[in-house]
PDB file of C-alpha atoms in Angstrom:
ATOM      1  CA  MET A   1       0.112   0.064   0.011  1.00 52.00           C
ATOM      2  CA  SER A   2       1.678   3.341  -1.175  1.00 56.00           C
ATOM      3  CA  THR A   3       1.068   6.341   0.933  1.00 69.00           C
ATOM      4  CA  GLU A   4       1.203   9.855  -0.585  1.00 75.00           C
ATOM      5  CA  PRO A   5       3.243  12.290   1.336  1.00 76.00           C
ATOM      6  CA  LEU A   6       1.345  14.837   3.312  1.00 71.00           C
ATOM      7  CA  PRO A   7       1.214  18.364   1.842  1.00 76.00           C
ATOM      8  CA  GLU A   8       3.439  20.856   3.760  1.00 82.00           C
ATOM      9  CA  PRO A   9       1.206  22.934   5.940  1.00 78.00           C
ATOM     10  CA  PRO A  10       1.346  26.711   5.375  1.00 84.00           C
ATOM     11  CA  ALA A  11       3.725  28.891   7.571  1.00 90.00           C
ATOM     12  CA  ALA A  12       2.300  29.586  10.836  1.00 89.00           C
ATOM     13  CA  SER A  13       1.131  33.160  11.508  1.00 91.00           C
ATOM     14  CA  GLN A  14       2.615  35.032  14.498  1.00 93.00           C
ATOM     15  CA  GLU A  15      -0.683  34.593  16.359  1.00 93.00           C
ATOM     16  CA  VAL A  16      -0.465  30.843  15.969  1.00 93.00           C
ATOM     17  CA  ILE A  17       3.262  30.870  17.036  1.00 93.00           C
ATOM     18  CA  GLU A  18       2.369  32.679  20.273  1.00 95.00           C
ATOM     19  CA  ILE A  19      -0.491  30.283  21.015  1.00 93.00           C
ATOM     20  CA  GLU A  20       1.923  27.414  20.628  1.00 93.00           C
ATOM     21  CA  ARG A  21       4.412  29.135  22.970  1.00 94.00           C
ATOM     22  CA  ALA A  22       1.690  29.598  25.606  1.00 93.00           C
ATOM     23  CA  LEU A  23       0.486  26.028  25.362  1.00 92.00           C
ATOM     24  CA  THR A  24       4.141  24.796  25.713  1.00 92.00           C
ATOM     25  CA  ARG A  25       4.560  26.802  28.782  1.00 92.00           C
ATOM     26  CA  ILE A  26       1.057  25.631  30.219  1.00 89.00           C
ATOM     27  CA  THR A  27       2.038  22.103  29.531  1.00 87.00           C
ATOM     28  CA  TYR A  28       5.410  22.478  31.207  1.00 88.00           C
ATOM     29  CA  LEU A  29       3.830  24.103  34.308  1.00 85.00           C
ATOM     30  CA  SER A  30       0.941  21.533  34.586  1.00 80.00           C
ATOM     31  CA  THR A  31       3.286  18.489  34.347  1.00 79.00           C
ATOM     32  CA  ARG A  32       5.851  19.373  36.760  1.00 84.00           C
ATOM     33  CA  ALA A  33       6.237  16.760  39.474  1.00 82.00           C
ATOM     34  CA  ARG A  34       6.160  19.388  42.271  1.00 86.00           C
ATOM     35  CA  ARG A  35       2.851  20.685  41.015  1.00 86.00           C
ATOM     36  CA  HIS A  36       1.487  17.110  40.879  1.00 87.00           C
ATOM     37  CA  ASP A  37       2.599  16.340  44.296  1.00 89.00           C
ATOM     38  CA  ARG A  38       1.146  19.520  45.869  1.00 89.00           C
ATOM     39  CA  LEU A  39      -2.071  18.871  44.047  1.00 90.00           C
ATOM     40  CA  MET A  40      -2.348  15.374  45.381  1.00 91.00           C
ATOM     41  CA  ALA A  41      -1.545  16.477  48.874  1.00 91.00           C
ATOM     42  CA  LEU A  42      -4.351  19.071  48.706  1.00 89.00           C
ATOM     43  CA  ALA A  43      -6.842  16.508  47.278  1.00 92.00           C
ATOM     44  CA  GLY A  44      -5.719  13.827  49.784  1.00 92.00           C
ATOM     45  CA  VAL A  45      -5.195  11.399  46.919  1.00 94.00           C
ATOM     46  CA  PRO A  46      -1.861   9.502  46.942  1.00 93.00           C
ATOM     47  CA  LEU A  47      -1.516   8.575  43.376  1.00 94.00           C
ATOM     48  CA  ASP A  48       0.976   9.147  40.708  1.00 92.00           C
ATOM     49  CA  ARG A  49       0.371  11.151  37.442  1.00 91.00           C
ATOM     50  CA  ALA A  50      -0.265   8.112  35.329  1.00 92.00           C
ATOM     51  CA  ALA A  51      -2.936   6.821  37.774  1.00 94.00           C
ATOM     52  CA  VAL A  52      -4.641  10.161  37.911  1.00 94.00           C
ATOM     53  CA  ALA A  53      -4.735  10.529  34.274  1.00 92.00           C
ATOM     54  CA  LEU A  54      -6.193   7.106  33.846  1.00 95.00           C
ATOM     55  CA  LEU A  55      -8.885   7.794  36.665  1.00 96.00           C
ATOM     56  CA  ARG A  56      -9.662  11.067  34.885  1.00 94.00           C
ATOM     57  CA  GLN A  57     -10.202   9.362  31.581  1.00 94.00           C
ATOM     58  CA  VAL A  58     -12.367   6.655  32.928  1.00 95.00           C
ATOM     59  CA  ALA A  59     -14.476   9.288  34.812  1.00 95.00           C
ATOM     60  CA  GLU A  60     -15.151  11.189  31.569  1.00 92.00           C
ATOM     61  CA  SER A  61     -16.459   8.133  29.675  1.00 89.00           C
ATOM     62  CA  GLU A  62     -18.293   4.960  29.814  1.00 83.00           C
ATOM     63  CA  PRO A  63     -16.368   1.932  31.142  1.00 91.00           C
ATOM     64  CA  LEU A  64     -13.575   1.205  28.672  1.00 92.00           C
ATOM     65  CA  ARG A  65     -11.431  -1.818  27.781  1.00 93.00           C
ATOM     66  CA  PRO A  66      -7.812  -1.300  28.631  1.00 93.00           C
ATOM     67  CA  GLY A  67      -6.862  -1.075  25.063  1.00 92.00           C
ATOM     68  CA  GLU A  68      -9.241   1.794  24.472  1.00 91.00           C
ATOM     69  CA  LEU A  69      -7.842   3.393  27.650  1.00 92.00           C
ATOM     70  CA  ALA A  70      -4.241   3.043  26.284  1.00 91.00           C
ATOM     71  CA  GLN A  71      -5.288   4.530  22.962  1.00 89.00           C
ATOM     72  CA  ARG A  72      -7.008   7.458  24.430  1.00 87.00           C
ATOM     73  CA  LEU A  73      -4.192   8.180  26.824  1.00 88.00           C
ATOM     74  CA  GLY A  74      -1.643   7.688  24.013  1.00 85.00           C
ATOM     75  CA  VAL A  75       0.431   5.011  26.015  1.00 89.00           C
ATOM     76  CA  GLU A  76       1.276   1.307  25.639  1.00 91.00           C
ATOM     77  CA  ALA A  77      -1.342  -1.157  26.761  1.00 91.00           C
ATOM     78  CA  SER A  78       1.177  -2.564  29.223  1.00 92.00           C
ATOM     79  CA  HIS A  79       1.278   0.692  31.137  1.00 94.00           C
ATOM     80  CA  VAL A  80      -2.451   0.701  31.362  1.00 94.00           C
ATOM     81  CA  THR A  81      -2.608  -2.886  32.590  1.00 94.00           C
ATOM     82  CA  ARG A  82      -0.020  -2.155  35.399  1.00 95.00           C
ATOM     83  CA  THR A  83      -1.814   1.080  36.411  1.00 96.00           C
ATOM     84  CA  VAL A  84      -5.270  -0.682  36.412  1.00 96.00           C
ATOM     85  CA  GLN A  85      -3.840  -3.437  38.567  1.00 96.00           C
ATOM     86  CA  GLN A  86      -2.646  -0.864  41.118  1.00 95.00           C
ATOM     87  CA  LEU A  87      -5.827   1.071  41.080  1.00 96.00           C
ATOM     88  CA  ASP A  88      -7.917  -2.075  41.465  1.00 96.00           C
ATOM     89  CA  LYS A  89      -5.843  -3.255  44.362  1.00 96.00           C
ATOM     90  CA  SER A  90      -6.216   0.250  46.004  1.00 96.00           C
ATOM     91  CA  GLY A  91     -10.086   0.260  45.363  1.00 97.00           C
ATOM     92  CA  TYR A  92     -10.209   3.026  42.885  1.00 97.00           C
ATOM     93  CA  VAL A  93     -11.444   0.985  39.915  1.00 97.00           C
ATOM     94  CA  THR A  94     -12.985  -2.362  39.270  1.00 96.00           C
ATOM     95  CA  ARG A  95     -13.201  -4.602  36.286  1.00 95.00           C
ATOM     96  CA  VAL A  96     -16.541  -5.408  34.830  1.00 94.00           C
ATOM     97  CA  PRO A  97     -17.557  -7.909  32.075  1.00 92.00           C
ATOM     98  CA  ASP A  98     -17.893  -6.244  28.603  1.00 89.00           C
ATOM     99  CA  PRO A  99     -21.591  -6.544  27.555  1.00 88.00           C
ATOM    100  CA  GLN A 100     -20.609  -7.226  23.885  1.00 87.00           C
ATOM    101  CA  ASP A 101     -17.928  -9.786  24.673  1.00 87.00           C
ATOM    102  CA  GLY A 102     -18.069 -11.679  27.812  1.00 80.00           C
ATOM    103  CA  ARG A 103     -14.329 -12.725  27.641  1.00 86.00           C
ATOM    104  CA  ALA A 104     -13.268  -9.017  27.752  1.00 89.00           C
ATOM    105  CA  GLN A 105     -13.319  -6.631  30.582  1.00 93.00           C
ATOM    106  CA  ARG A 106     -13.997  -2.952  30.992  1.00 94.00           C
ATOM    107  CA  ILE A 107     -12.595  -0.627  33.611  1.00 95.00           C
ATOM    108  CA  GLU A 108     -15.008   1.508  35.730  1.00 95.00           C
ATOM    109  CA  LEU A 109     -14.650   3.719  38.619  1.00 96.00           C
ATOM    110  CA  THR A 110     -15.701   2.619  42.151  1.00 96.00           C
ATOM    111  CA  ASP A 111     -17.128   5.106  44.600  1.00 96.00           C
ATOM    112  CA  THR A 112     -13.670   5.678  46.068  1.00 97.00           C
ATOM    113  CA  GLY A 113     -12.381   6.335  42.533  1.00 96.00           C
ATOM    114  CA  ARG A 114     -15.095   8.830  41.810  1.00 96.00           C
ATOM    115  CA  ALA A 115     -14.505  10.612  45.094  1.00 97.00           C
ATOM    116  CA  ALA A 116     -10.871  10.845  44.391  1.00 96.00           C
ATOM    117  CA  VAL A 117     -11.241  12.223  40.973  1.00 96.00           C
ATOM    118  CA  GLU A 118     -13.795  14.835  42.336  1.00 96.00           C
ATOM    119  CA  ARG A 119     -11.197  15.760  44.992  1.00 95.00           C
ATOM    120  CA  VAL A 120      -8.425  16.211  42.328  1.00 95.00           C
ATOM    121  CA  ARG A 121     -10.719  18.400  40.107  1.00 94.00           C
ATOM    122  CA  ASP A 122     -11.726  20.404  43.064  1.00 94.00           C
ATOM    123  CA  ALA A 123      -8.191  20.992  44.193  1.00 93.00           C
ATOM    124  CA  GLY A 124      -7.095  21.808  40.608  1.00 91.00           C
ATOM    125  CA  ALA A 125     -10.063  24.224  40.087  1.00 93.00           C
ATOM    126  CA  ARG A 126      -9.323  25.983  43.397  1.00 92.00           C
ATOM    127  CA  GLY A 127      -5.753  26.573  42.368  1.00 89.00           C
ATOM    128  CA  MET A 128      -6.867  27.848  38.892  1.00 91.00           C
ATOM    129  CA  GLN A 129      -9.324  30.150  40.750  1.00 94.00           C
ATOM    130  CA  LEU A 130      -6.529  31.673  42.701  1.00 92.00           C
ATOM    131  CA  ALA A 131      -4.377  32.195  39.682  1.00 92.00           C
ATOM    132  CA  LEU A 132      -7.065  33.706  37.586  1.00 95.00           C
ATOM    133  CA  SER A 133      -8.663  35.623  40.450  1.00 96.00           C
ATOM    134  CA  ASP A 134      -8.170  39.088  38.658  1.00 97.00           C
ATOM    135  CA  TRP A 135     -10.028  37.842  35.542  1.00 97.00           C
ATOM    136  CA  SER A 136     -13.497  38.808  35.029  1.00 97.00           C
ATOM    137  CA  PRO A 137     -16.346  36.166  34.642  1.00 96.00           C
ATOM    138  CA  ASP A 138     -16.696  37.399  30.925  1.00 97.00           C
ATOM    139  CA  GLU A 139     -12.944  36.864  30.257  1.00 97.00           C
ATOM    140  CA  LEU A 140     -13.073  33.469  31.892  1.00 97.00           C
ATOM    141  CA  ASN A 141     -16.092  32.408  29.849  1.00 97.00           C
ATOM    142  CA  ARG A 142     -14.405  33.598  26.660  1.00 97.00           C
ATOM    143  CA  LEU A 143     -11.176  31.676  27.568  1.00 96.00           C
ATOM    144  CA  ALA A 144     -13.220  28.473  28.336  1.00 95.00           C
ATOM    145  CA  THR A 145     -15.198  28.863  25.123  1.00 96.00           C
ATOM    146  CA  LEU A 146     -12.074  29.276  22.999  1.00 96.00           C
ATOM    147  CA  PHE A 147     -10.186  26.482  24.775  1.00 93.00           C
ATOM    148  CA  HIS A 148     -13.069  24.084  24.070  1.00 93.00           C
ATOM    149  CA  ARG A 149     -13.271  25.169  20.596  1.00 95.00           C
ATOM    150  CA  MET A 150      -9.375  24.718  20.145  1.00 93.00           C
ATOM    151  CA  VAL A 151      -9.523  21.285  21.689  1.00 88.00           C
ATOM    152  CA  ASP A 152     -12.519  20.375  19.333  1.00 89.00           C
ATOM    153  CA  ASP A 153     -10.478  21.506  16.374  1.00 91.00           C
ATOM    154  CA  PHE A 154      -7.343  19.594  17.388  1.00 85.00           C
ATOM    155  CA  LEU A 155      -9.370  16.418  17.893  1.00 79.00           C
ATOM    156  CA  ALA A 156     -11.037  16.814  14.407  1.00 85.00           C
ATOM    157  CA  HIS A 157      -7.640  17.514  12.837  1.00 82.00           C
ATOM    158  CA  SER A 158      -5.928  14.487  14.477  1.00 75.00           C
ATOM    159  CA  ALA A 159      -8.871  12.345  13.464  1.00 66.00           C
ATOM    160  CA  ASP A 160      -8.323  13.440   9.780  1.00 63.00           C
ATOM    161  CA  GLU A 161      -4.626  12.598  10.091  1.00 60.00           C
ATOM    162  CA  GLU A 162      -4.880   9.092  11.709  1.00 54.00           C
ATOM    163  CA  PRO A 163      -4.166   6.307   9.142  1.00 49.00           C
ATOM    164  CA  GLU A 164      -6.982   3.801   8.767  1.00 46.00           C
ATOM    165  CA  GLN A 165      -6.074   0.656  10.739  1.00 46.00           C
ATOM    166  CA  PRO A 166      -7.253  -2.753   9.800  1.00 41.00           C
ATOM    167  CA  PRO A 167     -10.100  -4.037  12.058  1.00 42.00           C
ATOM    168  CA  THR A 168      -8.845  -6.159  14.937  1.00 43.00           C
ATOM    169  CA  PRO A 169     -10.457  -9.445  15.949  1.00 43.00           C
ATOM    170  CA  THR A 170     -13.136  -9.122  18.636  1.00 43.00           C
ATOM    171  CA  GLY A 171     -11.828  -9.516  22.182  1.00 44.00           C
ATOM    172  CA  THR A 172      -8.423  -8.224  21.529  1.00 40.00           C
TER     173      THR A 172
END
């Protein structure tokens, strides 16, 4: 199967360059280990970044198979398997049978997992509220609207770029 080279995108405008720079700074600040540790202490949730990312993903969707979680998180399935085992042992998630395929399992939050996600979200939102306390409600609404629009556009663009994959057999 031959693949055509992708056309070169147009040069980025200065506005887009500034957005990319700001997003890089936000990503750096939000993924620092010290920030994560402080957030977990405030939330009272003793979990690493991988576990929190997995819990948040499960909280935002229906119960998912481990492979689906890995795809959504952009990690190897083995990472998800290890993290799910730890979270299951700690009581944050449980495995339930897949209604379409009894051999497969899906991962869903327990009440403890839901409470942990809620505490993490609350602690994060409180920190953001402090950082943005000088912003007006109108500015915050505009920023939220634009962020959601940007994420939707990123998702739509990345879906257009993903190569079609051959179907996998059921249960894998």
